[in-house]
Each structure stands twice: as structure tokens, then as C-alpha cells.
CSV table of C-alpha atoms in Angstrom, one decimal:
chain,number,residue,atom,x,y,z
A,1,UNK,CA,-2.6,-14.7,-35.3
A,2,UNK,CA,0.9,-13.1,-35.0
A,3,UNK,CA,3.6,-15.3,-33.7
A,4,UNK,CA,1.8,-18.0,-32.3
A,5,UNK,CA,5.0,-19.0,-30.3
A,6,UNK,CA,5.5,-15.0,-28.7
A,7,UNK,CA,5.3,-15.2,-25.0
A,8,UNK,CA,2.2,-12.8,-23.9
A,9,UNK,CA,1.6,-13.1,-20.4
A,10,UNK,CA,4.6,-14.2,-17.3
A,11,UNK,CA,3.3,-14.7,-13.9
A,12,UNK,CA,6.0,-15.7,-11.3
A,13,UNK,CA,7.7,-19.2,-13.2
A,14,UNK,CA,4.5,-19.4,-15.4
A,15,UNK,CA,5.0,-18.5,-19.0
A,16,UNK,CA,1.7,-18.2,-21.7
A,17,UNK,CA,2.0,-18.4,-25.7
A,18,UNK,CA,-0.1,-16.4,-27.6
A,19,UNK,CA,-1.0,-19.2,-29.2
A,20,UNK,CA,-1.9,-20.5,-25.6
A,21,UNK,CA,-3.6,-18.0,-24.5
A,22,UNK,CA,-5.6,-17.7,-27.4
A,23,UNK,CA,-6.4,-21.8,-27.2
A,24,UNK,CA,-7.6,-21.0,-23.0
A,25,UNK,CA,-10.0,-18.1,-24.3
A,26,UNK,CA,-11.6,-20.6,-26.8
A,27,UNK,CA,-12.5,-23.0,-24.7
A,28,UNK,CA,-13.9,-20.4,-22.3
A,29,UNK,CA,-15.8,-19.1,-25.0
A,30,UNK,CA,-17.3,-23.0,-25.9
A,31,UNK,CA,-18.4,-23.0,-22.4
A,32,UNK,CA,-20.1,-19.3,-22.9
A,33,UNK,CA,-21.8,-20.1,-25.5
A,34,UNK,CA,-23.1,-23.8,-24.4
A,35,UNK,CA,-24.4,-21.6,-21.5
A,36,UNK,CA,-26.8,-19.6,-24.0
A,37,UNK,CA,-24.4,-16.3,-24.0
A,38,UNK,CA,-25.2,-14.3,-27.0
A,39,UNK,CA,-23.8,-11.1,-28.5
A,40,UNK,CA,-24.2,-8.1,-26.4
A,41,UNK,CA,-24.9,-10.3,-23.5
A,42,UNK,CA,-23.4,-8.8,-20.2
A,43,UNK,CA,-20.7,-11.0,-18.6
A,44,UNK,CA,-19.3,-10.2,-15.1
A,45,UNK,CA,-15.5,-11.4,-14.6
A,46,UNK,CA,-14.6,-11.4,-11.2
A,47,UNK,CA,-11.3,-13.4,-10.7
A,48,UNK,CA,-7.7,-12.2,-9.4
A,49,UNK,CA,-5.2,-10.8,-11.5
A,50,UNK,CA,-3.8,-13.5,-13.6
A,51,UNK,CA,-4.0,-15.7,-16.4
A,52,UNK,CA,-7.5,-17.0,-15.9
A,53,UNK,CA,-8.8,-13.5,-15.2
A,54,UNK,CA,-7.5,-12.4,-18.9
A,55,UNK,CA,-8.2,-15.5,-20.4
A,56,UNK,CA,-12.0,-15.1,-19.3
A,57,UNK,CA,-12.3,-11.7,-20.5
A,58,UNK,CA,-11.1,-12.4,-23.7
A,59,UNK,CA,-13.4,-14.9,-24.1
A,60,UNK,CA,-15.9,-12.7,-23.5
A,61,UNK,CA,-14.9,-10.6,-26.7
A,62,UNK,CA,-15.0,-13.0,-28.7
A,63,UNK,CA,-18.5,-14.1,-28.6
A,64,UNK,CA,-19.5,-10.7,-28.9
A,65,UNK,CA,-20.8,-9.9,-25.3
A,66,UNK,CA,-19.7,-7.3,-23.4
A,67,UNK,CA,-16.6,-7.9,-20.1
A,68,UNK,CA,-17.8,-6.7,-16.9
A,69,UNK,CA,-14.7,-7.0,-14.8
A,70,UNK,CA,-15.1,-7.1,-11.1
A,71,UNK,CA,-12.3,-7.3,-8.3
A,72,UNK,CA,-13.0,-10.0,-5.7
A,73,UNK,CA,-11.6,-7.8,-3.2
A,74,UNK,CA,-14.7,-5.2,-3.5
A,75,UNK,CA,-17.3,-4.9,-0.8
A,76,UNK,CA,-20.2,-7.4,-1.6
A,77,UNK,CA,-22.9,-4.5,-1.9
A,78,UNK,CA,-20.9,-2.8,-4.2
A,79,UNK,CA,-20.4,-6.4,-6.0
A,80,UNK,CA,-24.5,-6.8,-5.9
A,81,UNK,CA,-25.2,-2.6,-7.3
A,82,UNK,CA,-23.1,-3.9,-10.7
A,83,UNK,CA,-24.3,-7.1,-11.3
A,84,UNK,CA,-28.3,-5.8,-11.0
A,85,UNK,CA,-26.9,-1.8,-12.4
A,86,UNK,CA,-25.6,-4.0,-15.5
A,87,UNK,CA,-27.5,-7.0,-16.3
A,88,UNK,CA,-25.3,-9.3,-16.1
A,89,UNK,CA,-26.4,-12.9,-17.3
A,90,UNK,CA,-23.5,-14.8,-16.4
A,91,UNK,CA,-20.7,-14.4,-13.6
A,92,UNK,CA,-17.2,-16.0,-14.1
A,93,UNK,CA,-15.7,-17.0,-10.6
A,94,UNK,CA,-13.2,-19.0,-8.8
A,95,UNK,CA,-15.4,-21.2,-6.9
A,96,UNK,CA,-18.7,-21.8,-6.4
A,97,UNK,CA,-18.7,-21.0,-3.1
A,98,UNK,CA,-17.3,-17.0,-3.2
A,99,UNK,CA,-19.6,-14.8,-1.5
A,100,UNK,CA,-20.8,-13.2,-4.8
A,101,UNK,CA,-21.5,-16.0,-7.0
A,102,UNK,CA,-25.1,-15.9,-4.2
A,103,UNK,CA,-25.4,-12.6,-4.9
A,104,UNK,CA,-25.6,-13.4,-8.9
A,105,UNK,CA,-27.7,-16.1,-8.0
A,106,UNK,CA,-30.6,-14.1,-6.2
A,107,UNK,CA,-30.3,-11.7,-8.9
A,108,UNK,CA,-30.8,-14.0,-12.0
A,109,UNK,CA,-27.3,-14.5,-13.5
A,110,UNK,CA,-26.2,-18.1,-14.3
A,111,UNK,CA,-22.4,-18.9,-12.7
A,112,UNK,CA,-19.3,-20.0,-14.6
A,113,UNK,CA,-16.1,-21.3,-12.7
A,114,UNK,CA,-12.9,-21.6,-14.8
A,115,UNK,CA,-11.1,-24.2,-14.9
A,116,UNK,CA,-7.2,-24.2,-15.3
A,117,UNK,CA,-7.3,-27.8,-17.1
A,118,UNK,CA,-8.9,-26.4,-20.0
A,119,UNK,CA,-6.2,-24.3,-20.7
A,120,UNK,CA,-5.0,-27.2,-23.2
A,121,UNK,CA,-8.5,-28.4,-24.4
A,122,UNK,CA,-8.9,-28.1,-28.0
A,123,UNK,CA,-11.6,-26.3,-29.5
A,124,UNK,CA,-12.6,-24.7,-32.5
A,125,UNK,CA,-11.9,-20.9,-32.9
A,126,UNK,CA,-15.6,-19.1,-32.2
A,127,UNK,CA,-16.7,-17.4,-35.4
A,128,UNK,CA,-16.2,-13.8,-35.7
A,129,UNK,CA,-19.9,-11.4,-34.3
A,130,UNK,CA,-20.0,-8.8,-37.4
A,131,UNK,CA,-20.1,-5.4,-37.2
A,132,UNK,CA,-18.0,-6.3,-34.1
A,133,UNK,CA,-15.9,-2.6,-33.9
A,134,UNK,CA,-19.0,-1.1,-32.9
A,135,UNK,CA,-20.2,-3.8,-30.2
A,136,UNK,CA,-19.6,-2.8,-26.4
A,137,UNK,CA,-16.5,-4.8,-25.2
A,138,UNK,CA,-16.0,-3.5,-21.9
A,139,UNK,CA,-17.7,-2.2,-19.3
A,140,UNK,CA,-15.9,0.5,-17.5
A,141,UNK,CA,-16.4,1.7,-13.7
A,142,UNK,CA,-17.9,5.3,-14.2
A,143,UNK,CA,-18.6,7.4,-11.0
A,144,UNK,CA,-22.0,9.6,-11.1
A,145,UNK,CA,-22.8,12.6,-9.3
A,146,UNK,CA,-24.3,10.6,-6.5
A,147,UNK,CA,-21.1,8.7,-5.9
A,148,UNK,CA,-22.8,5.9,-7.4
A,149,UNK,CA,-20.7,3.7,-10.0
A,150,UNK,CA,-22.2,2.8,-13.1
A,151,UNK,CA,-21.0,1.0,-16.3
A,152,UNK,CA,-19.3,2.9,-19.3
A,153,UNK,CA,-19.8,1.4,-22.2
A,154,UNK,CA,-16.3,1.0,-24.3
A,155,UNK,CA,-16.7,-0.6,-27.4
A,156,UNK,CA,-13.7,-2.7,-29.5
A,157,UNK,CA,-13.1,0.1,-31.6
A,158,UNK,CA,-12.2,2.8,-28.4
A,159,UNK,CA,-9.8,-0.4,-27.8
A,160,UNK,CA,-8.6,-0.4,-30.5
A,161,UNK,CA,-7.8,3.3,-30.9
A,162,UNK,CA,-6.2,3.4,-27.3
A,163,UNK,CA,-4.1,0.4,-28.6
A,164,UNK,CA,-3.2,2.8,-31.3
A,165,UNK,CA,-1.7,5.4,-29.7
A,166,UNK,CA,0.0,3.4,-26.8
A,167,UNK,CA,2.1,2.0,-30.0
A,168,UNK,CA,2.6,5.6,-32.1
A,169,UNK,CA,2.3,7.9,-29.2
A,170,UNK,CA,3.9,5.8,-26.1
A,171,UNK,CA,6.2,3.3,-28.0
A,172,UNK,CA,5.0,0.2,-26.9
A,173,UNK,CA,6.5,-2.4,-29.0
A,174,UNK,CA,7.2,-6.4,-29.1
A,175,UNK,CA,9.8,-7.0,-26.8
A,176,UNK,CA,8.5,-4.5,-24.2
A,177,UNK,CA,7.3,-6.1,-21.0
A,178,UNK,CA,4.5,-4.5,-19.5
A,179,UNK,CA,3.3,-4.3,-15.9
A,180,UNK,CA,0.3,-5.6,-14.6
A,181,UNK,CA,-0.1,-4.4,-11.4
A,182,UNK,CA,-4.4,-2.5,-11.5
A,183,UNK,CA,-6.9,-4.7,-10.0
A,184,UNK,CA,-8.7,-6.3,-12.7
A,185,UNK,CA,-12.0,-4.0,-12.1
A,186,UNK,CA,-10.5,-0.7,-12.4
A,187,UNK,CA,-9.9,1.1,-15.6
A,188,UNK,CA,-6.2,0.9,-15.3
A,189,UNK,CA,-6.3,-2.6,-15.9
A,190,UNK,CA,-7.2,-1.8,-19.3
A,191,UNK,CA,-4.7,0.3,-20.0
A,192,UNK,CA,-2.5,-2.6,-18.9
A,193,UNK,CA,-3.7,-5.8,-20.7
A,194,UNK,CA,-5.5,-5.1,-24.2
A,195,UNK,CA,-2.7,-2.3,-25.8
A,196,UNK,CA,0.2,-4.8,-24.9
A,197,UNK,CA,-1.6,-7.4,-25.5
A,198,UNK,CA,-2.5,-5.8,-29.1
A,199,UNK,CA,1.1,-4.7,-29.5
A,200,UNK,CA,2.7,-7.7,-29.1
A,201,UNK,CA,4.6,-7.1,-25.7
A,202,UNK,CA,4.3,-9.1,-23.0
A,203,UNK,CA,2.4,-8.8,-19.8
A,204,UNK,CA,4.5,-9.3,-16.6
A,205,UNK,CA,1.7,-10.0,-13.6
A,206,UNK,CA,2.6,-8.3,-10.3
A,207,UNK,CA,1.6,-10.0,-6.9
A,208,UNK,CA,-0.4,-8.2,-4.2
A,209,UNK,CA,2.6,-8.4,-1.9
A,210,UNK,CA,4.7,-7.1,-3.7
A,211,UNK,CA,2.8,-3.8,-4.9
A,212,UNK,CA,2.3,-3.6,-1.1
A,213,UNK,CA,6.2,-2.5,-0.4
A,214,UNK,CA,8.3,0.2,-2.0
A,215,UNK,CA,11.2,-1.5,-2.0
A,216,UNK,CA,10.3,-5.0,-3.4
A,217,UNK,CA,8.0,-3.3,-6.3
A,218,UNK,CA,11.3,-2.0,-7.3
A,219,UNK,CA,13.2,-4.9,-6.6
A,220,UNK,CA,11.1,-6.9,-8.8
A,221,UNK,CA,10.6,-4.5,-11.7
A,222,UNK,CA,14.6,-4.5,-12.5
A,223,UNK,CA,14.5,-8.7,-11.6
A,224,UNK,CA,11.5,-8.7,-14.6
A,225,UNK,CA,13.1,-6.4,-16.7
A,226,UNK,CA,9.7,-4.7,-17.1
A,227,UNK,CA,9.6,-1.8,-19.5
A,228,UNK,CA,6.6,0.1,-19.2
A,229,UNK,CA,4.1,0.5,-16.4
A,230,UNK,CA,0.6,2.7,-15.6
A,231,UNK,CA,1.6,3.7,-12.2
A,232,UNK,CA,-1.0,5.1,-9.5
A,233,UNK,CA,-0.1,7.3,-6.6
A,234,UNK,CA,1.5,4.4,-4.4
A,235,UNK,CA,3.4,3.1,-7.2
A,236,UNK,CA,5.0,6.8,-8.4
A,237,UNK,CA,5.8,7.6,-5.0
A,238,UNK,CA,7.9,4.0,-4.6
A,239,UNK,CA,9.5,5.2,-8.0
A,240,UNK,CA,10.0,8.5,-6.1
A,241,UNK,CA,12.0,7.4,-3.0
A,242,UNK,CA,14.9,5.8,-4.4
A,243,UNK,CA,16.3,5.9,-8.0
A,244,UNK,CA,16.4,2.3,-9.8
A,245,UNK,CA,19.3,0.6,-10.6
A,246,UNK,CA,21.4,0.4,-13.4
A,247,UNK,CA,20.3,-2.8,-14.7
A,248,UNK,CA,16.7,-2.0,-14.5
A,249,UNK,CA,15.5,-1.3,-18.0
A,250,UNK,CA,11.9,0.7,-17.1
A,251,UNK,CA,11.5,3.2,-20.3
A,252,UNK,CA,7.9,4.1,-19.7
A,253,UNK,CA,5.7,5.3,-16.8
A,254,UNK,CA,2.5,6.2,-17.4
A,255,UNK,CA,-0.1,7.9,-14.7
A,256,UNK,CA,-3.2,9.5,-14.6
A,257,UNK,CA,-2.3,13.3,-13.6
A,258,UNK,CA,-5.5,13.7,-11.0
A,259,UNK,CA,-3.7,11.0,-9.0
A,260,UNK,CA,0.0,11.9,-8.9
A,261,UNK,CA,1.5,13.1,-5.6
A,262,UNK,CA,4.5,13.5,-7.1
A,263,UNK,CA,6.4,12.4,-9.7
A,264,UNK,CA,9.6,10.5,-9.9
A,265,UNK,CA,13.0,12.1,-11.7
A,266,UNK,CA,14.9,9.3,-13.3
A,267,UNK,CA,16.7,10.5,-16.7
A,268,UNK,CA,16.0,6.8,-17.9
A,269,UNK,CA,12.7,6.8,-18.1
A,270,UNK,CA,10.0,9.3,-19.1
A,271,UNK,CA,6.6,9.8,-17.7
A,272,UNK,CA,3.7,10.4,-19.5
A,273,UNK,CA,0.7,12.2,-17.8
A,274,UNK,CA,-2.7,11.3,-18.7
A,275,UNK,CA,-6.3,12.9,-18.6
A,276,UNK,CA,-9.6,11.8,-19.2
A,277,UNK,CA,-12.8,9.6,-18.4
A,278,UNK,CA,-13.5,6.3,-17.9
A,279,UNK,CA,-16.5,7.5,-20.8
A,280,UNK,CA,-14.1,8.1,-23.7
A,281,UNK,CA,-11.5,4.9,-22.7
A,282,UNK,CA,-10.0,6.7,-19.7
A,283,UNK,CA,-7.3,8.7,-21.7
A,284,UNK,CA,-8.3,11.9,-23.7
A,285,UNK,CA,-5.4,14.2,-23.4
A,286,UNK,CA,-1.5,13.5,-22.8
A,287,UNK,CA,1.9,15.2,-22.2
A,288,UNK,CA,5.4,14.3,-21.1
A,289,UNK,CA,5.9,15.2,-18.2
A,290,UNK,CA,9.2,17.7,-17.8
A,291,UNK,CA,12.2,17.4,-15.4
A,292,UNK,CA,11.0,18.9,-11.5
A,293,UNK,CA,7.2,19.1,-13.0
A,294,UNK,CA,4.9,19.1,-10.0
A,295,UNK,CA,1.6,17.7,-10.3
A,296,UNK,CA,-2.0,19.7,-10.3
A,297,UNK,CA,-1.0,22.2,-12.9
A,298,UNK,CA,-3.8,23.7,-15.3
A,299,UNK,CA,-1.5,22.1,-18.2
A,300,UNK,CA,-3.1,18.8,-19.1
A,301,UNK,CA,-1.6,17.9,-22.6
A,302,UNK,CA,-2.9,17.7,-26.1
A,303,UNK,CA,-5.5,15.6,-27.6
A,304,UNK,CA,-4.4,12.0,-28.3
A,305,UNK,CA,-4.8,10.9,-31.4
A,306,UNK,CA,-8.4,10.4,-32.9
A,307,UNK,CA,-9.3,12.6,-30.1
A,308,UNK,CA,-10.7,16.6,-30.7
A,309,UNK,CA,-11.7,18.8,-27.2
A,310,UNK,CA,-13.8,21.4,-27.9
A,311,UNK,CA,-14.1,24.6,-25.3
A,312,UNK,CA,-18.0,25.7,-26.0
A,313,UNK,CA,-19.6,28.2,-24.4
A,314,UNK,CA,-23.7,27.8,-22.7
A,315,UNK,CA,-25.0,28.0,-26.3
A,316,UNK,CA,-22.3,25.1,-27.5
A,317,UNK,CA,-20.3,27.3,-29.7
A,318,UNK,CA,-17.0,27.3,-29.9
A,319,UNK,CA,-15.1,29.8,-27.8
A,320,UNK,CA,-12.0,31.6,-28.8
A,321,UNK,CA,-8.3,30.7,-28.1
A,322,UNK,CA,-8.2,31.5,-24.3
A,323,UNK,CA,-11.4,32.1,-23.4
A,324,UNK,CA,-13.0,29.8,-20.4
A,325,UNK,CA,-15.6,27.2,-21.2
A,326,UNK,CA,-17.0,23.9,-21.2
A,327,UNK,CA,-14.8,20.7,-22.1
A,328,UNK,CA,-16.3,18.6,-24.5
A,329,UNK,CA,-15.1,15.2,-25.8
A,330,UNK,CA,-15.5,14.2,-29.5
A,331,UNK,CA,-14.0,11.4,-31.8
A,332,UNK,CA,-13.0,7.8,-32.4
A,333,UNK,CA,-12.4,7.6,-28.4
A,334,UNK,CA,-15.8,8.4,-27.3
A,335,UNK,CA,-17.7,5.3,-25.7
A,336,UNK,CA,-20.6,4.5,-26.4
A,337,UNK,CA,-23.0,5.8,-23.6
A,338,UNK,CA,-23.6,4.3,-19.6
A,339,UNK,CA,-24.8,0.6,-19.8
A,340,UNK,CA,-28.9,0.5,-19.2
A,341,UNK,CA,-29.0,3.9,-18.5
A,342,UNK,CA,-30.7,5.7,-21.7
A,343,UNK,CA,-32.0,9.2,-19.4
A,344,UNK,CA,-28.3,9.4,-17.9
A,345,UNK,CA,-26.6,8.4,-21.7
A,346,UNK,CA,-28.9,11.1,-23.3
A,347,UNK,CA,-27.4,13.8,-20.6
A,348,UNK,CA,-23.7,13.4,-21.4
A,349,UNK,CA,-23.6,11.8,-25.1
A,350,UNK,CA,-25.1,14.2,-27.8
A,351,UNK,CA,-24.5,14.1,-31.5
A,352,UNK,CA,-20.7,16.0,-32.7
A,353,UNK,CA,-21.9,18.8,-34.7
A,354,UNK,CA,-18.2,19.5,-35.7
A,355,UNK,CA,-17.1,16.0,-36.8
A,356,UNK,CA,-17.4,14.6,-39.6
A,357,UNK,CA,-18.7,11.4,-38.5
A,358,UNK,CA,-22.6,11.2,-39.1
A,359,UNK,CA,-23.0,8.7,-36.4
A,360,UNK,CA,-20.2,10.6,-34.1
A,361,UNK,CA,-21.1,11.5,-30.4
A,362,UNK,CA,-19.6,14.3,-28.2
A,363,UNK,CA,-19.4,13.6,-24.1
A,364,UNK,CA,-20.0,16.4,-21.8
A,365,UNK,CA,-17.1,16.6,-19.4
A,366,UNK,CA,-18.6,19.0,-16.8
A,367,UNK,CA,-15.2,20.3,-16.6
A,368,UNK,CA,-14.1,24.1,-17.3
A,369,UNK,CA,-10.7,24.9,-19.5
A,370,UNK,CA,-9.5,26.7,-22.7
A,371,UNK,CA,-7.6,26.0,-25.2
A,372,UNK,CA,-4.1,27.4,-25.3
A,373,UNK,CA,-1.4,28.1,-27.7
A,374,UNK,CA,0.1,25.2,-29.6
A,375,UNK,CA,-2.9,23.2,-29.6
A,376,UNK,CA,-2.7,22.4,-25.2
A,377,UNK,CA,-5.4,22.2,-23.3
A,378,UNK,CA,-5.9,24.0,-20.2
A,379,UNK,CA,-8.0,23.9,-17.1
A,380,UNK,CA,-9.4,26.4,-14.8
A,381,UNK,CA,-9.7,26.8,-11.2
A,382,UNK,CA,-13.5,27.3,-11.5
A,383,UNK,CA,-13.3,23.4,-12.8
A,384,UNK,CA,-16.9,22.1,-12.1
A,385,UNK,CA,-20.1,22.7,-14.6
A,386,UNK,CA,-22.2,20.0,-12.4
């Protein structure tokens, strides 16, 4: 463990020790496995944002199932589709009593409420699952062509390599405070939590009022001193309306480019725009986005590191520099397929017949681009394959 003694998560007054938060996950993880949760197990999470919510999912991890994270706020039916969709064994809630924890009932799954008092218990460390870079560790919310969700499968190693580049590409660094503002079910979350988490910042945890007002979300990122951020549309546009002030020491912003209305200009910080899918650990491409840049330009970045796109034609060979084709996905980044859906995983996950990588997979984006000069990628108005 690095410093045991490094404060990893702030919540209002609340302040968590790594070594704390580590102690909270264990015991979590006695009470998984007590409940018969074995390695690549499904486990649904659905608790607020906060400490128990990343405690849970950690604990997850570390037996070696796989974190289905759920936000309480989602419609029930929606709630009941991912539970049955994912088959999940065990759901961590609240209380008892929370309209979903009946749903998991009726469909088989055993519940689990945490318990803030254990955050002190002491219990042994569990023992490390082998082979555990290749085991699915979250379950990401992928959207289908029938507007149906299902899961992505992300495995510790697509972590890991997103954690990488957050810290070489991005900057992230102990002693950078990172906002946590996603709901704990979307991918953005992720983005949030596991890279600082792995880098040794510390997670500052926004409340739900104040992302709800322009003005205080400002307010309370120069009160926090928060460094970085994954912003969404909302949050950019509060960025966007008035400039922050001097003490304020935000450095980072980054956003997914399909979502930004506009973006913010502040010299002080620099924004870096993201692409890709929740398949291949939501980010594939990246650039830093230039002074007066609008969004929903045909530029979307390079490939992040550990990351190739390949432009291939209806025969999947490569097309020339500039020439319009398919996007395909390939490297360390790529998931590992859609959770219980072999027919659907077999569609969009083939072997990489350009990597190295015997066991590597390439995902089928649907999308149309080419690649451009200096190694960008491009895409085209004519964007849909399927």
C-alpha cells in the first residue's frame, strides 16, 4: 500500500485514509465472501455517491467479481432490465427497504446493506484472485441499437491502462484533488474514482445540490481547491458563464466531445476532449482542446496510449491516409465483450489481425472516419455503419 496515511477521499467535513478506505473495503469484502461471492460473480452496487458507494465497489475487486454500479435515482424498470440483463447474485443497498432491493429479490439475487460501523472493523486483507488483470472488474452501461442498455465488460487491466494515461497523458498526480461529481452508474464515474484513486490524488465528493447551480458548483470548486474534473454538458456550461476566481486552482477539465455545448475559455486551465465507448473504457482518442474551439468538429484527437484505430474498408483492409472507412478499435483498451451476451459480443469483438497480441480483440465502432495527417483521427458526416 502507498502512504497508508494519504487522504483519498473528502466528503463535506469527512476525511478517509487510504489506509481507511482500504480497512472499509475489507470488511465489505468478509461480508461478500461469507455470502458465497466467488470470482467472476456479478455484484450490483447501488448506493449514492460517497464513501460507502466506493468502498463497496472496491470490495468487489477484490474478491474477484465483477462491480455492477447502479444509481438509486434510475427508474425501477430500468433497475430490474440490469440486474436480470447481468446476473447479478448479490445487490449492495442502503436499506432493506429501497424499492430495488424487491426487485433483486424476485429475481434471485441475495441483498447486502452496508454498514458505516464497519468502517473500523478489523479484518484480514482478502487474498489476491490470480490472473486477476484479465478478470472483468466493471460493468459498464453500453447502449444497443434498440436503445436498450447492456453491460460492457471492463476488465482490471482496461483500468489500469486508463489510469495510465490519466497520469502520463493528463497529469494527474498526488496532491491533485479530483472531482467527483458522475452519478455512480454512469461511465464518468469511472473516469472519476479508480485513475485518482490509482494515482494517488484525492477524491473531493460533490453534493447533488450543489451540481444543481452554476454558481455554487463554482463556488465550491475554488472553496475545495479541486484540481481536475470530467465535466458533462451542465458542468462546462457553469464553467462557461463566468470565469473562476483567482484563488481557484482547477488545472484540468476533462469532457467527452459528443456532449459539449460549448466549451469554457479560461487560460488557467486546459480542456481535454475525449472520444470513445463505454466498450474500450469510455476513452479511445484525445486532444487539447484550442483557444475559441467550438465543439462537433470532425477532429477527434489521437489514439491514447495503448490504443491503435484502424480505418478498414467492407473487406477489413486498411484504407489509405484520407480515405473514408470504418473505425475500428484495437489494443490494451479494448473490453472484454457485453456481459451474457455471446451472439451480440461475437458482432462487435473479433480477433486484431494487426496486433501483436495473439489473444488481442478489435471492437467495431460502427462509426465512419479517416485517418489524417500527423497521426489525427477524423470523422465523417456520413458517420453511421449500423
Amino acid at each position: 500500500m502507498s502512504n497508508p496515511d494519504q487522504i483519498v477521499v473528502v466528503h463535506g467535513s469527512g476525511a478517509t485514509t487510504r489506509a481507511e478506505l482500504e480497512r472499509y473495503a475489507d470488511s465489505i469484502a468478509a461480508r461478500f465472501r461469507r455470502a458465497g461471492v466467488g470470482r467472476d460473480n456479478t455484484v450490483a452496487v447501488c448506493l449514492p455517491r460517497g464513501l460507502d458507494q466506493i468502498a463497496a465497489c472496491l470490495a468487489v475487486m477484490k474478491v474477484g467479481a465483477a462491480c455492477l454500479p447502479l444509481s438509486p435515482q434510475d427508474p425501477t424498470e430500468m433497475l430490474r432490465f440490469r440486474l436480470a440483463d447481468c446476473g447479478v447474485v448479490l445487490l449492495v443497498v442502503q436499506n432493506e427497504r429501497d424499492p430495488i432491493a424487491a426487485v433483486a429479490t424476485v429475481a434471485g439475487a441475495a441483498i447486502l446493506r452496508v454498514a458505516p460501523e464497519l468502517h473500523g472493523e478489523p479484518v484480514a486483507p482478502p487474498p489476491a484472485a490470480p490472473g486477476s488483470a484479465r478478470r472483468v472488474a466493471w460493468i459498464a452501461p453500453a447502449p444497443t441499437l434498440g436503445g436498450a442498455t447492456c453491460g460492457a465488460e471492463i476488465t482490471h487491466a482496461n483500468l489500469m491502462l486508463l489510469s495510465d494515461w490519466m497520469q502520463s497523458g493528463c497529469g494527474i498526480r498526488p496532491g491533485d484533488r479530483i472531482c467527483h461529481m458522475a452519478e455512480p452508474g454512469t461511465s464518468a464515474a469511472m473516469l472519476e474514482v479508480w485513475p485518482c484513486l490509482a494515482a494517488g490524488a484525492t477524491l473531493v465528493i460533490m453534493d447533488d445540490g450543489i451540481a444543481a447551480d452554476a454558481a455554487e458548483m463554482r463556488r465550491w470548486l475554488e472553496t475545495e481547491a479541486v484540481t481536475g474534473m470530467v465535466a458533462g454538458e451542465d458542468a462546462l456550461d457553469a464553467l462557461a458563464q463566468a470565469p473562476l476566481r483567482k484563488r481557484a486552482r482547477l488545472r484540468l477539465v476533462m469532457t467527452d466531445m459528443d456532449r459539449a455545448r460549448r466549451y469554457p475559455v479560461d487560460p488557467r486551465f486546459r480542456i481535454v476532449a475525449t472520444y470513445g465507448h463505454e466498450e474500450c473504457a469510455l476513452v479511445s482518442t484525445a486532444h487539447v482542446v484550442a483557444r475559441n474551439q467550438r465543439p462537433g468538429g470532425p477532429h477527434i484527437g489521437k489514439p491514447v496510449f495503448g490504443t491503435t484505430i484502424h480505418i478498414l474498408d467492407e473487406e477489413g483492409r486498411q484504407v489509405r491516409r484520407g480515405e473514408e472507412g470504418e473505425m475500428w478499435i484495437s489494443g490494451a483498451g479494448v473490453g472484454r465483450g457485453y456481459r451474457n451476451r455471446p451472439h451480440l459480443t461475437a458482432e462487435r469483438f473479433v480477433p486484431d489481425p494487426f496486433g501483436k497480441d495473439p489473444a488481442g480483440m478489435m471492437f467495431r465502432t460502427g462509426r465512419r472516419a479517416r485517418a489524417l495527417l500527423g497521426g489525427g483521427i477524423g470523422r465523417c458526416n456520413r458517420a453511421e455503419v449500423f
